[in-house]
mmCIF file of C-alpha atoms and ligand atoms in Angstrom:
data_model
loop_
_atom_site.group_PDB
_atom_site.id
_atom_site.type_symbol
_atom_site.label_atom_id
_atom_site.label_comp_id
_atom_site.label_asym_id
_atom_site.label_seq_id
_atom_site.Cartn_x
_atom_site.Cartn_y
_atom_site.Cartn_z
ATOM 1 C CA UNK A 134 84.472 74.735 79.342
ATOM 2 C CA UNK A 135 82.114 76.394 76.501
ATOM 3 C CA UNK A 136 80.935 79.944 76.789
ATOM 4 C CA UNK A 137 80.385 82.847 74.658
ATOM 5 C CA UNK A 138 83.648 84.390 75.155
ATOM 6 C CA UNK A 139 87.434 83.741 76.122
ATOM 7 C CA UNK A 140 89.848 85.159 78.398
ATOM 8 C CA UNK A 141 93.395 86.309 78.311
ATOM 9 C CA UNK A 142 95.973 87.504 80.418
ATOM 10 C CA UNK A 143 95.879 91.121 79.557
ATOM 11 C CA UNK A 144 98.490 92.521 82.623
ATOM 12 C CA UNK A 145 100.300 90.618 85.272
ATOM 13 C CA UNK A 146 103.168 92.234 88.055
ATOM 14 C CA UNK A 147 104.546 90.978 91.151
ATOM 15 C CA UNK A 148 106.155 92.051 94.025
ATOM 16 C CA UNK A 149 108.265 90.531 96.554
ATOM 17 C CA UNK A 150 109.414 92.077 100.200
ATOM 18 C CA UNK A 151 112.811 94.045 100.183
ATOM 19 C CA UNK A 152 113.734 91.933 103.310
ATOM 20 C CA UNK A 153 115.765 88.949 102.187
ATOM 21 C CA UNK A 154 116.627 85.523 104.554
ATOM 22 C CA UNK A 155 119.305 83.903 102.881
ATOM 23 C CA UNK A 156 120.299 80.048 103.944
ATOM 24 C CA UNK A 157 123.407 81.655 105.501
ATOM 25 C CA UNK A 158 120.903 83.347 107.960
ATOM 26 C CA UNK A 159 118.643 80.794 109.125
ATOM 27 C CA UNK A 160 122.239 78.592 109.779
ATOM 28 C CA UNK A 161 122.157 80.732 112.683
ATOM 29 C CA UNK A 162 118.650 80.027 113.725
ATOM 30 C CA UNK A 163 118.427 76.266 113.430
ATOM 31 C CA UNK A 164 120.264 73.454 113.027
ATOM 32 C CA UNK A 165 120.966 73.449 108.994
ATOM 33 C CA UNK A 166 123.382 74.286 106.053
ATOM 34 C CA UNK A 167 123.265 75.812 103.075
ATOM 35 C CA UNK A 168 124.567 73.180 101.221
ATOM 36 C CA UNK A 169 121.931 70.870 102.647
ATOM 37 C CA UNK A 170 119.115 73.446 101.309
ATOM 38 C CA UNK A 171 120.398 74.582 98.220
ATOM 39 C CA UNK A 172 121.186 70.264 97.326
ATOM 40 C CA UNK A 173 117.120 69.107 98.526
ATOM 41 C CA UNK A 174 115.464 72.121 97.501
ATOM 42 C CA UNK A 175 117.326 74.616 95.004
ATOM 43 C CA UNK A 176 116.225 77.584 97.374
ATOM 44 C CA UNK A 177 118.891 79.950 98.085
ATOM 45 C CA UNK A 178 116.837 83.056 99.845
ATOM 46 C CA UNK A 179 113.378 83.647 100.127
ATOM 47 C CA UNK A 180 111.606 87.179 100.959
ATOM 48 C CA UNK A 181 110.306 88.149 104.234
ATOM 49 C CA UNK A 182 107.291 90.935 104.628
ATOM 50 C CA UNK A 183 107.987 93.984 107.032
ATOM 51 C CA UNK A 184 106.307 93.832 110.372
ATOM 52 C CA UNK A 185 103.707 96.395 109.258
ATOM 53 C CA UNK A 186 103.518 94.887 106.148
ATOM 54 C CA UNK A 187 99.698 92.624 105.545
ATOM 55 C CA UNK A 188 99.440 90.283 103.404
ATOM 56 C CA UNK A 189 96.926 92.812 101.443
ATOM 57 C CA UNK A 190 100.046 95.126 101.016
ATOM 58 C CA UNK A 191 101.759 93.121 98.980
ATOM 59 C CA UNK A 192 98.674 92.476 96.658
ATOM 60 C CA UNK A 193 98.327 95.984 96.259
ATOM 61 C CA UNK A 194 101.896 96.651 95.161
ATOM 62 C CA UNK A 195 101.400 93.718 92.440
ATOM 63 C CA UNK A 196 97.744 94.695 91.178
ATOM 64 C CA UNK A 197 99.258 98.240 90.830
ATOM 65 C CA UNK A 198 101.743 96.867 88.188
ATOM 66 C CA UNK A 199 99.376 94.394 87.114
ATOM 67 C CA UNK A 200 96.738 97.345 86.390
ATOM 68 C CA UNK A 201 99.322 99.320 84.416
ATOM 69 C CA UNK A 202 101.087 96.679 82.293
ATOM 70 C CA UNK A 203 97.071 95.731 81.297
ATOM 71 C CA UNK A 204 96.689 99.486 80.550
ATOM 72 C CA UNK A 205 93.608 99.519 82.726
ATOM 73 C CA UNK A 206 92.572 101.431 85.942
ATOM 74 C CA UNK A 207 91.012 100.086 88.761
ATOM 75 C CA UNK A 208 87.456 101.215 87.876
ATOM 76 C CA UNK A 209 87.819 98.970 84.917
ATOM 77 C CA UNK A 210 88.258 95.886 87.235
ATOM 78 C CA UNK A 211 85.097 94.135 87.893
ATOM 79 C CA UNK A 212 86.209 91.627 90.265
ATOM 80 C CA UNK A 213 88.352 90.763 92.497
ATOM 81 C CA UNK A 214 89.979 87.243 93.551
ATOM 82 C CA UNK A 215 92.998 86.878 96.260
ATOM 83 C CA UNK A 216 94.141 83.213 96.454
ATOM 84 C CA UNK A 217 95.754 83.151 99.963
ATOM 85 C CA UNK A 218 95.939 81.259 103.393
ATOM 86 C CA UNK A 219 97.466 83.763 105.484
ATOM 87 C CA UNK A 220 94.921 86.636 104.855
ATOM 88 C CA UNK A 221 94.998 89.849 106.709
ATOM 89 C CA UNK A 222 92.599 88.337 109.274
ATOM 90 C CA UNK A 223 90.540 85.570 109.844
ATOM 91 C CA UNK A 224 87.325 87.852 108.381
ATOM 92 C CA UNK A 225 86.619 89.452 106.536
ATOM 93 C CA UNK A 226 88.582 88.538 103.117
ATOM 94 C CA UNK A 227 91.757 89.641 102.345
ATOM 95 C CA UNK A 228 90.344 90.998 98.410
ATOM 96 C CA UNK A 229 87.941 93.417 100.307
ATOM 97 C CA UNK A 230 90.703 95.103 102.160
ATOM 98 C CA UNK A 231 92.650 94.804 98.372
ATOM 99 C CA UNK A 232 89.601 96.471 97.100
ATOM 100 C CA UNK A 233 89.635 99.412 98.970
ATOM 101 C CA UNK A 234 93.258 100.089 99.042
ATOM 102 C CA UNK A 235 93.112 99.824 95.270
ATOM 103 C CA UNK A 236 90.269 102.566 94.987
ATOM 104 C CA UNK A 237 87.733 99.962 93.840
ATOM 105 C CA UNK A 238 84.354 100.677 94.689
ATOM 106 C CA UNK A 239 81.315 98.132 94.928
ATOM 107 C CA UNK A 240 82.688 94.913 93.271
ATOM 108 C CA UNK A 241 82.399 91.537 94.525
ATOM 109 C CA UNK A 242 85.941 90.605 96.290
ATOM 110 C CA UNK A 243 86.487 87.498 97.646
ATOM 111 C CA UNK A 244 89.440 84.715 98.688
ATOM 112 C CA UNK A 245 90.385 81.544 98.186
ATOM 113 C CA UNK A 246 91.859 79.454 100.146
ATOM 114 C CA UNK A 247 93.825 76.541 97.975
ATOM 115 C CA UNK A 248 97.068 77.154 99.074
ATOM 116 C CA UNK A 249 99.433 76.484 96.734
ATOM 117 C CA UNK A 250 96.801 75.836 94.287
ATOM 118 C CA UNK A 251 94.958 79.388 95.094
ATOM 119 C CA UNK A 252 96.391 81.265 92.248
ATOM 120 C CA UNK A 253 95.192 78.804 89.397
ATOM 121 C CA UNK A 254 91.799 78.122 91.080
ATOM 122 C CA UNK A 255 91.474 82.468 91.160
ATOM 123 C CA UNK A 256 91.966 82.188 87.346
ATOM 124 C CA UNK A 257 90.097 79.390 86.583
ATOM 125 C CA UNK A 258 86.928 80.950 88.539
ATOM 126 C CA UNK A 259 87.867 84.010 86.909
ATOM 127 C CA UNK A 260 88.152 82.471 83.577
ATOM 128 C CA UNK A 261 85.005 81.275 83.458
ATOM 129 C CA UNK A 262 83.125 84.692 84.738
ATOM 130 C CA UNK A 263 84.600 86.376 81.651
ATOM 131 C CA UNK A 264 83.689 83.003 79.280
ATOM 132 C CA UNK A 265 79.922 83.068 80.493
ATOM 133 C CA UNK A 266 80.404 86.995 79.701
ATOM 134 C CA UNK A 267 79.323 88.200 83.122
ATOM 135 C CA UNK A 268 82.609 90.350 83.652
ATOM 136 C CA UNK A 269 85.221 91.953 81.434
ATOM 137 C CA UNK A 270 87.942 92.369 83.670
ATOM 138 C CA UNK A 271 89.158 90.455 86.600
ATOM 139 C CA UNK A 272 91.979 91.089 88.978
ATOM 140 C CA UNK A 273 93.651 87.836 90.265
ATOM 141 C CA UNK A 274 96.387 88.023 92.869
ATOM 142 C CA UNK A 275 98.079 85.006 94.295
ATOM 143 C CA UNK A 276 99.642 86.503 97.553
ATOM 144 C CA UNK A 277 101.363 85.347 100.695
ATOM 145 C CA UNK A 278 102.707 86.315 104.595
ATOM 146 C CA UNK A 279 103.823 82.494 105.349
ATOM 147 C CA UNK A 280 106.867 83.686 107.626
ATOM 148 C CA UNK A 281 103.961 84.738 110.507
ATOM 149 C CA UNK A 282 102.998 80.638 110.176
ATOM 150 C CA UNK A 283 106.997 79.279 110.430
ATOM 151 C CA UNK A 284 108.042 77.714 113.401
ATOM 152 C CA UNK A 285 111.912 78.652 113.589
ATOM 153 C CA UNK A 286 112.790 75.649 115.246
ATOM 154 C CA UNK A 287 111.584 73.262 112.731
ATOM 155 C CA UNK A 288 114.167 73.171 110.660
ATOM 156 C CA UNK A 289 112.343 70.534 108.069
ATOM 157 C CA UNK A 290 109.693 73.978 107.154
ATOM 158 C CA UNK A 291 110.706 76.554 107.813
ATOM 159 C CA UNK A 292 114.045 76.935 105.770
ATOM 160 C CA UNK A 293 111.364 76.303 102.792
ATOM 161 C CA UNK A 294 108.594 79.069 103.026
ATOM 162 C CA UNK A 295 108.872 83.108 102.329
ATOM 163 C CA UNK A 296 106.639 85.851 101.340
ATOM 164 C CA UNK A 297 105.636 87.506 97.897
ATOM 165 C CA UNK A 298 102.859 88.467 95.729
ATOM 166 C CA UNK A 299 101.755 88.251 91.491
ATOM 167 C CA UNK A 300 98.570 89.325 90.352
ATOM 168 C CA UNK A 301 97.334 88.974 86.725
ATOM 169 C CA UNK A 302 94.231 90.903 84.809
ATOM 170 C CA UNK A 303 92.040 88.841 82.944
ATOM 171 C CA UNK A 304 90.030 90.450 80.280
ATOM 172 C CA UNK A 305 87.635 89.303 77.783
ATOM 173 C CA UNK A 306 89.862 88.566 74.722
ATOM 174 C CA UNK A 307 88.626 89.710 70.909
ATOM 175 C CA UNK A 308 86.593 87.887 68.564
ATOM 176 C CA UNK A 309 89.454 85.371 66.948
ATOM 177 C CA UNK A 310 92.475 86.749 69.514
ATOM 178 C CA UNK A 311 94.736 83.090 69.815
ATOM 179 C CA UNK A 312 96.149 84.311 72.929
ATOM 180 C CA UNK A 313 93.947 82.856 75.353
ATOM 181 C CA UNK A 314 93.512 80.775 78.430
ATOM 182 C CA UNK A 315 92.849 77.504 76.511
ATOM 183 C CA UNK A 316 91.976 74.936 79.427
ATOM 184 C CA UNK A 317 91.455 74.758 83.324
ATOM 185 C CA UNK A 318 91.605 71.896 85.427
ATOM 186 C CA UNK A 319 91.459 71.991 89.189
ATOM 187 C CA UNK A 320 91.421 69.057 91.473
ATOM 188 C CA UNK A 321 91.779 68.248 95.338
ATOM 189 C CA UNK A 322 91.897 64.967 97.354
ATOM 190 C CA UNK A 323 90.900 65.801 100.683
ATOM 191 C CA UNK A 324 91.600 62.163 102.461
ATOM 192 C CA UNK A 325 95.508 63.777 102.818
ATOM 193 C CA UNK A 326 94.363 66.816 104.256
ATOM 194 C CA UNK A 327 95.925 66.231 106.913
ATOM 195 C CA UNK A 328 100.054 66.192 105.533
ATOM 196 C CA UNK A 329 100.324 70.262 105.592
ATOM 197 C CA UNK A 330 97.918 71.766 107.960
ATOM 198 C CA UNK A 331 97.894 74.685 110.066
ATOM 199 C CA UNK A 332 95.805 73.291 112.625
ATOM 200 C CA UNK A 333 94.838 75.894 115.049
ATOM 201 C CA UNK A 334 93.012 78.692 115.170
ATOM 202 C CA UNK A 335 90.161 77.314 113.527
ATOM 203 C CA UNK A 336 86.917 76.008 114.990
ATOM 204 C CA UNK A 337 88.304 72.723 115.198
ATOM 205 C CA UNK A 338 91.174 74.353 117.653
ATOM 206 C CA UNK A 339 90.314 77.778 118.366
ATOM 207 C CA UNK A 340 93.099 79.863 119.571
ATOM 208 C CA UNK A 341 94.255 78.824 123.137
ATOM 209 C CA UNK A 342 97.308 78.664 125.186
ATOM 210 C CA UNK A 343 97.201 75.027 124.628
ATOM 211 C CA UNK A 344 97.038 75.492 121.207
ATOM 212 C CA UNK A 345 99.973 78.000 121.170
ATOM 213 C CA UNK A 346 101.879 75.475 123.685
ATOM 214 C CA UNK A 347 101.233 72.890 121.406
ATOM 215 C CA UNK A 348 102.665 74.896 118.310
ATOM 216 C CA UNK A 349 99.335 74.056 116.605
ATOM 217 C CA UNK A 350 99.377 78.157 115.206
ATOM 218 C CA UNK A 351 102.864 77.140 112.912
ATOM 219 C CA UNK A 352 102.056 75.182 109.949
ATOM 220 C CA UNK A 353 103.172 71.685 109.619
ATOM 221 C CA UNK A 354 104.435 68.893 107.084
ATOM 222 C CA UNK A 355 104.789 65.405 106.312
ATOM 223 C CA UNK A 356 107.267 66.459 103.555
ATOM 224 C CA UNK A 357 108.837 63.088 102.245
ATOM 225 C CA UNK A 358 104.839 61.978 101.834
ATOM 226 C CA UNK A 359 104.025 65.652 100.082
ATOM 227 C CA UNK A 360 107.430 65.451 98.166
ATOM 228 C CA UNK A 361 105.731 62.622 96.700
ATOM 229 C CA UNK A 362 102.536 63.070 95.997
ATOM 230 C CA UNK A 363 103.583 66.657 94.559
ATOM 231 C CA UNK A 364 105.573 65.067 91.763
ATOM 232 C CA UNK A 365 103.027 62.370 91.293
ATOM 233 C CA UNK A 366 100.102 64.975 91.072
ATOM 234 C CA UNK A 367 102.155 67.775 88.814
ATOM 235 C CA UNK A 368 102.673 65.286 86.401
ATOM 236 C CA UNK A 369 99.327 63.732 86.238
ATOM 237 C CA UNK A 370 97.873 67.380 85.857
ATOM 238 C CA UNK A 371 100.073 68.138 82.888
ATOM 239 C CA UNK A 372 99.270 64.922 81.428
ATOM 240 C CA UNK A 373 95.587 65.751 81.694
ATOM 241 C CA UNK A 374 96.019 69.773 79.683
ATOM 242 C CA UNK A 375 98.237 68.273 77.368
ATOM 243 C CA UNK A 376 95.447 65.343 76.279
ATOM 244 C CA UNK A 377 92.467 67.887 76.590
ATOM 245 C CA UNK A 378 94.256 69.927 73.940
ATOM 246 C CA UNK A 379 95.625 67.537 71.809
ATOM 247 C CA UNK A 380 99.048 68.496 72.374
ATOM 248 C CA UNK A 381 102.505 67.064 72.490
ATOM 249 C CA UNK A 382 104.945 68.513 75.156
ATOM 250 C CA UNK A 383 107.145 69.540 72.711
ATOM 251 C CA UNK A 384 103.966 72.169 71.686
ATOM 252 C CA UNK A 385 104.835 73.761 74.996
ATOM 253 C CA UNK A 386 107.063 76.233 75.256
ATOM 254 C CA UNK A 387 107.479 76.675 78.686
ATOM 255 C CA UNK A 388 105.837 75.040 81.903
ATOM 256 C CA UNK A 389 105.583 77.105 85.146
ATOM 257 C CA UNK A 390 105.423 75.062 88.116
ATOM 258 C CA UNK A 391 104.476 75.946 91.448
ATOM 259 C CA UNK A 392 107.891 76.650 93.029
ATOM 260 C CA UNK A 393 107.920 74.409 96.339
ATOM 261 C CA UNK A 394 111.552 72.625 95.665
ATOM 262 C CA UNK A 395 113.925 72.810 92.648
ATOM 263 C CA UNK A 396 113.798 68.601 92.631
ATOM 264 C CA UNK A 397 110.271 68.271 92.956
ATOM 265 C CA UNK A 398 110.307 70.501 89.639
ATOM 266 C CA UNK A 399 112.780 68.035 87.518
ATOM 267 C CA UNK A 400 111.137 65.192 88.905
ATOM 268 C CA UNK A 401 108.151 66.297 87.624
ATOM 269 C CA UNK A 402 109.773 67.340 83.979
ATOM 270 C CA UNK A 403 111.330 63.988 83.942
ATOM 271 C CA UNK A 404 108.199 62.245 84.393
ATOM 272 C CA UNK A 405 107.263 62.821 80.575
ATOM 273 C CA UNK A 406 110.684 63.943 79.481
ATOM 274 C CA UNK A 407 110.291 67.930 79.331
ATOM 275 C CA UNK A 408 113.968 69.376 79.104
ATOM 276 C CA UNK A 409 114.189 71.517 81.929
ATOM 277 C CA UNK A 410 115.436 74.482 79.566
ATOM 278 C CA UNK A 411 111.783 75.104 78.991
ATOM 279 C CA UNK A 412 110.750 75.058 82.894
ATOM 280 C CA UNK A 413 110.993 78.124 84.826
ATOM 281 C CA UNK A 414 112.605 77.865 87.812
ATOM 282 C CA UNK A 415 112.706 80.468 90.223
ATOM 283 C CA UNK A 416 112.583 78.973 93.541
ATOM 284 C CA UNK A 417 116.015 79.707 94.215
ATOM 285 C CA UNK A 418 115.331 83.446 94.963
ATOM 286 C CA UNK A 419 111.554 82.945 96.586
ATOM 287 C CA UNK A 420 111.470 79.835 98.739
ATOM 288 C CA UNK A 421 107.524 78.540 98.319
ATOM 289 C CA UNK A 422 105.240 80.966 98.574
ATOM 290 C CA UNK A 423 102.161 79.033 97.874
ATOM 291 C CA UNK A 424 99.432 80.973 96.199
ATOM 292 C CA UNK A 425 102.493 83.439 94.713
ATOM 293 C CA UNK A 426 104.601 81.067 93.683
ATOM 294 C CA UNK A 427 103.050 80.742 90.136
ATOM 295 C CA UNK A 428 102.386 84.397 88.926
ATOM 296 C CA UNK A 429 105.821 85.468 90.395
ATOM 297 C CA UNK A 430 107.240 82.962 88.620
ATOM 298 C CA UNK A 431 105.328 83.576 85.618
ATOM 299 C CA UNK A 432 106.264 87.818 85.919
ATOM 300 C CA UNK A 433 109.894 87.410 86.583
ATOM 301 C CA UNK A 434 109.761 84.660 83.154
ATOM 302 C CA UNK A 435 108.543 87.229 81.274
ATOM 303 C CA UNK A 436 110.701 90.588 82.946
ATOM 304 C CA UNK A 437 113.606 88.607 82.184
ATOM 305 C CA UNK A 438 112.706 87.888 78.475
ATOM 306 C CA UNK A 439 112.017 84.024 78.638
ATOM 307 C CA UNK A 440 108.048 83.779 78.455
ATOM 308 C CA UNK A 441 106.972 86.038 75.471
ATOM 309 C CA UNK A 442 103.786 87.067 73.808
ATOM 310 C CA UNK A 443 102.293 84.184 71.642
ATOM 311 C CA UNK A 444 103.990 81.442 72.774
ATOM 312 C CA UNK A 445 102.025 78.746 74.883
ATOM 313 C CA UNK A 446 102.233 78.209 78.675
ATOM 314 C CA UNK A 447 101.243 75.169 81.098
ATOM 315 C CA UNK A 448 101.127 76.041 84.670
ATOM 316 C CA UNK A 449 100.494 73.412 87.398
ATOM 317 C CA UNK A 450 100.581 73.433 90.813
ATOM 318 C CA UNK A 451 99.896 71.477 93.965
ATOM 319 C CA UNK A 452 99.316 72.603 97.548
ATOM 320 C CA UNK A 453 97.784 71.696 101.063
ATOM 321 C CA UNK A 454 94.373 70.381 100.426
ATOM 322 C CA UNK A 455 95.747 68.270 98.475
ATOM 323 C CA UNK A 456 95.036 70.577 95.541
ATOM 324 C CA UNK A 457 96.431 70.833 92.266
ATOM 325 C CA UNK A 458 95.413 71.970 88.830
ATOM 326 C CA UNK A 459 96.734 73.351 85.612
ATOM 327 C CA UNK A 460 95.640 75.887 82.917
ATOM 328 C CA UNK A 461 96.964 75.503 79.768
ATOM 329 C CA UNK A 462 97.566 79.162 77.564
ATOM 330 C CA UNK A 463 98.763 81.137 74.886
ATOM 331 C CA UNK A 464 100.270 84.445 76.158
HETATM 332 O O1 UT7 B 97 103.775 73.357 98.290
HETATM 333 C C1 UT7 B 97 103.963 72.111 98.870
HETATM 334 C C2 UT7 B 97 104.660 72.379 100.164
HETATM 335 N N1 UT7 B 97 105.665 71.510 100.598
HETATM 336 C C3 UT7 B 97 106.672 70.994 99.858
HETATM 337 O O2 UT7 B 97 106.753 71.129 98.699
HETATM 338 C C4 UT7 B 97 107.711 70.215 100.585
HETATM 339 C C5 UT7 B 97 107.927 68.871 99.980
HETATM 340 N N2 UT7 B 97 109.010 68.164 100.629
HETATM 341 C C6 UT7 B 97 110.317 68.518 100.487
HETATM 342 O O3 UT7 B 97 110.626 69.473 99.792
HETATM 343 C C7 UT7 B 97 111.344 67.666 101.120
HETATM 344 O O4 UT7 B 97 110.740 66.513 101.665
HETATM 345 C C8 UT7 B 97 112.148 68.392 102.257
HETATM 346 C C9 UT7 B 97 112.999 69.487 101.642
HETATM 347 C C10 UT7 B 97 111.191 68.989 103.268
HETATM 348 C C11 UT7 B 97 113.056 67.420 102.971
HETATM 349 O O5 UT7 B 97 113.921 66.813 102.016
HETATM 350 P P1 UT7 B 97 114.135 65.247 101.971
HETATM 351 O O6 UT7 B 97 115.134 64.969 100.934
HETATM 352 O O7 UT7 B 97 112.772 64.624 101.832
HETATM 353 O O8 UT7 B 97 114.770 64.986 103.375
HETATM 354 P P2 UT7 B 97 114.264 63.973 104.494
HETATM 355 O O9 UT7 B 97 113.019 64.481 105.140
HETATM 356 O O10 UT7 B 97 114.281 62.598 103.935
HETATM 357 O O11 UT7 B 97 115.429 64.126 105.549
HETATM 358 C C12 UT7 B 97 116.763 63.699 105.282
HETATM 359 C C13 UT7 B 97 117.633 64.089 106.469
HETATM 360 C C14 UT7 B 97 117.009 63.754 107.812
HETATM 361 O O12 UT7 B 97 118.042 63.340 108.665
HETATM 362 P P3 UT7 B 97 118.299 61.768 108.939
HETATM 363 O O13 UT7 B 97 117.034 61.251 109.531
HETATM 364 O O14 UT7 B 97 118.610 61.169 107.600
HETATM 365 O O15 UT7 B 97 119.455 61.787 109.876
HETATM 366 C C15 UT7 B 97 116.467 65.062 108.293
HETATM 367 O O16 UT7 B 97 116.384 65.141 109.688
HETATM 368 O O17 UT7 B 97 117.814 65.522 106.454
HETATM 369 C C16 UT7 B 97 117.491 66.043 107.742
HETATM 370 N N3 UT7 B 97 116.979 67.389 107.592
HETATM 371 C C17 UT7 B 97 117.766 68.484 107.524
HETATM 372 N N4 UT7 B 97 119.106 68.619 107.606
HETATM 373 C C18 UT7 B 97 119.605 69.866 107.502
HETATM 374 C C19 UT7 B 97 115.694 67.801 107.440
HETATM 375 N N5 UT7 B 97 115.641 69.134 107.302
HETATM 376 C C20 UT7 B 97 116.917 69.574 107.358
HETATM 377 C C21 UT7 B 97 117.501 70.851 107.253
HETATM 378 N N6 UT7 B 97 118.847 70.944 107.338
HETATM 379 N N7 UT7 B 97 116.771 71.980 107.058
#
């Protein structure tokens, strides 16, 4: 992970849809409770985007606050990466449409699509831009429209997805600054593709009636076999930041999981005894939003006077793909 310089997280923001479907709401729409959903997952509401509201609105709104809390403007920004999988369209990428609304002119814009993984992959491509010294400034957004992808009928999804947005600057930190992104690891097995898939509209199953019919354009899960592998993979990737640094967990002050279900998180804490006092939990008020879940986790950590400057962070997250990852940093 050499280069001749580091990064830091000089701004983040976030932004999540005024709309709100609580558990009490979607008792009406399928069979479920919210006892049942606030005992296996911890979520209690998650957002939902307006109907004129794109995926690359709600980036904007966060990159805005982003932009300001870094102090920068927008023709400071050299790049720009959107981890999402429900982009405005199929092509071109979401960041180009985030680009213009944003005033940017001329900079390479691109997506990534890692799911729940998408925001850490952003920073650790964006990381390493800014360590080979290429770029100074890079504008990361994790942002997602999942409620367009629920089915409303399957109750075993769709009570766990919503919408939302973070988005983080990363600038080229000064000669001997300690707040930095210290490590990046990113992984994926691809032989369990297959548990959470959106299958159609694709090549593989281009849009169709049949596809439609067949519900192939809602996503779908295998969630005991995810549930699983998530806690498996989380802990494994926090394992593997903490040994690369030569830290102990107890060097940690706070871990920020991707937000998919409140017992996926403490199983994952428990797995090398990390009190849950030091892992931010926010999936109560979000659902999963996949590529959001981290840096709106991270923002509303910090609004709310938990995460502060200095003190050292270990993200991880897991997602369709199967990817996962962590990045290990002082703040
Ligand atoms: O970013 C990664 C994305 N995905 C995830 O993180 C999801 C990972 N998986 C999970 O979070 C959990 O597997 C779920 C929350 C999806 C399900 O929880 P579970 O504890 O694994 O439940 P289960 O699938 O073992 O189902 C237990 C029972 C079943 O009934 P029977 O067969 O025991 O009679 C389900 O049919 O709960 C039933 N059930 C529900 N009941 C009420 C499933 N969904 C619901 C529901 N409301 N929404």
């Amino acid at each position: 992970m050499a280069g001749l310089y580091r990064s830091r997280v000089a701004g983040i923001g976030s932004y999540l849809p005024e709309k709100v479907l609580t558990n009490f709401d979607l008792e009406k729409m399928v069979e479920t409770n919210d006892q049942w959903i606030v005992e296996r997952t911890g979520i209690e509401r998650r957002h939902v985007a307006n109907s004129d509201q794109a995926t690359s609105d709600l980036c904007v709104i966060a990159a805005q606050k982003a932009l300001q809390d870094a102090q920068l403007k927008i023709e400071d920004v050299d790049m720009i990466i959107v981890g999402t999988v429900t982009g405005d369209h199929q092509m071109p990428s979401t960041a180009c449409f985030v680009q213009t609304k944003l005033g940017a002119k001329n900079i390479m814009s691109f997506d990534i699509n890692a799911a729940c993984s998408g925001f850490l992959y952003g920073v650790t491509i964006a990381d390493q831009f800014i360590r080979s010294g290429m770029y100074k400034n890079i504008l990361v957004i994790g942002a997602e429209v999942l409620t367009r992808y629920m089915n409303y009928k399957d109750r075993e999804t769709c009570i766990l997805f919503g919408d939302g947005a973070g988005a983080w600057i990363l600038s080229r930190a000064q000669e001997g600054d300690k707040n930095i992104i210290e490590s990046s690891h990113s992984h994926a097995d691809g032989s369990l593709a297959d548990l959470l898939i959106l299958p159609g509209g694709g090549s593989k199953y281009p849009q169709s009636q049949e596809v439609i019919d067949k519900g192939m354009n809602f996503m779908s899960m295998k969630g005991r076999e995810i549930f699983k592998n998530a806690v498996r993979t989380m802990a494994l990737c926090c394992r593997e930041a903490l040994e690369y640094n030569h830290i102990s967990p107890d060097q940690v002050d706070w871990i920020v999981p991707h937000q998919a279900n409140k017992r996926i998180i403490e199983a994952v804490a428990d797995q090398f005894k990390f009190p849950m006092e030091r892992v931010i939990v926010y999936v109560n008020e979000t659902g999963n939003t996949s590529a959001a879940s981290i840096p709106l986790a991270f923002d509303w950590a910090v609004k709310n006077g938990k995460i502060k400057r200095g003190q050292t962070i270990l993200l991880t997250a897991f997602g369709a793909g199967l990817t996962s990852g962590s990045i290990l940093l002082r703040y």
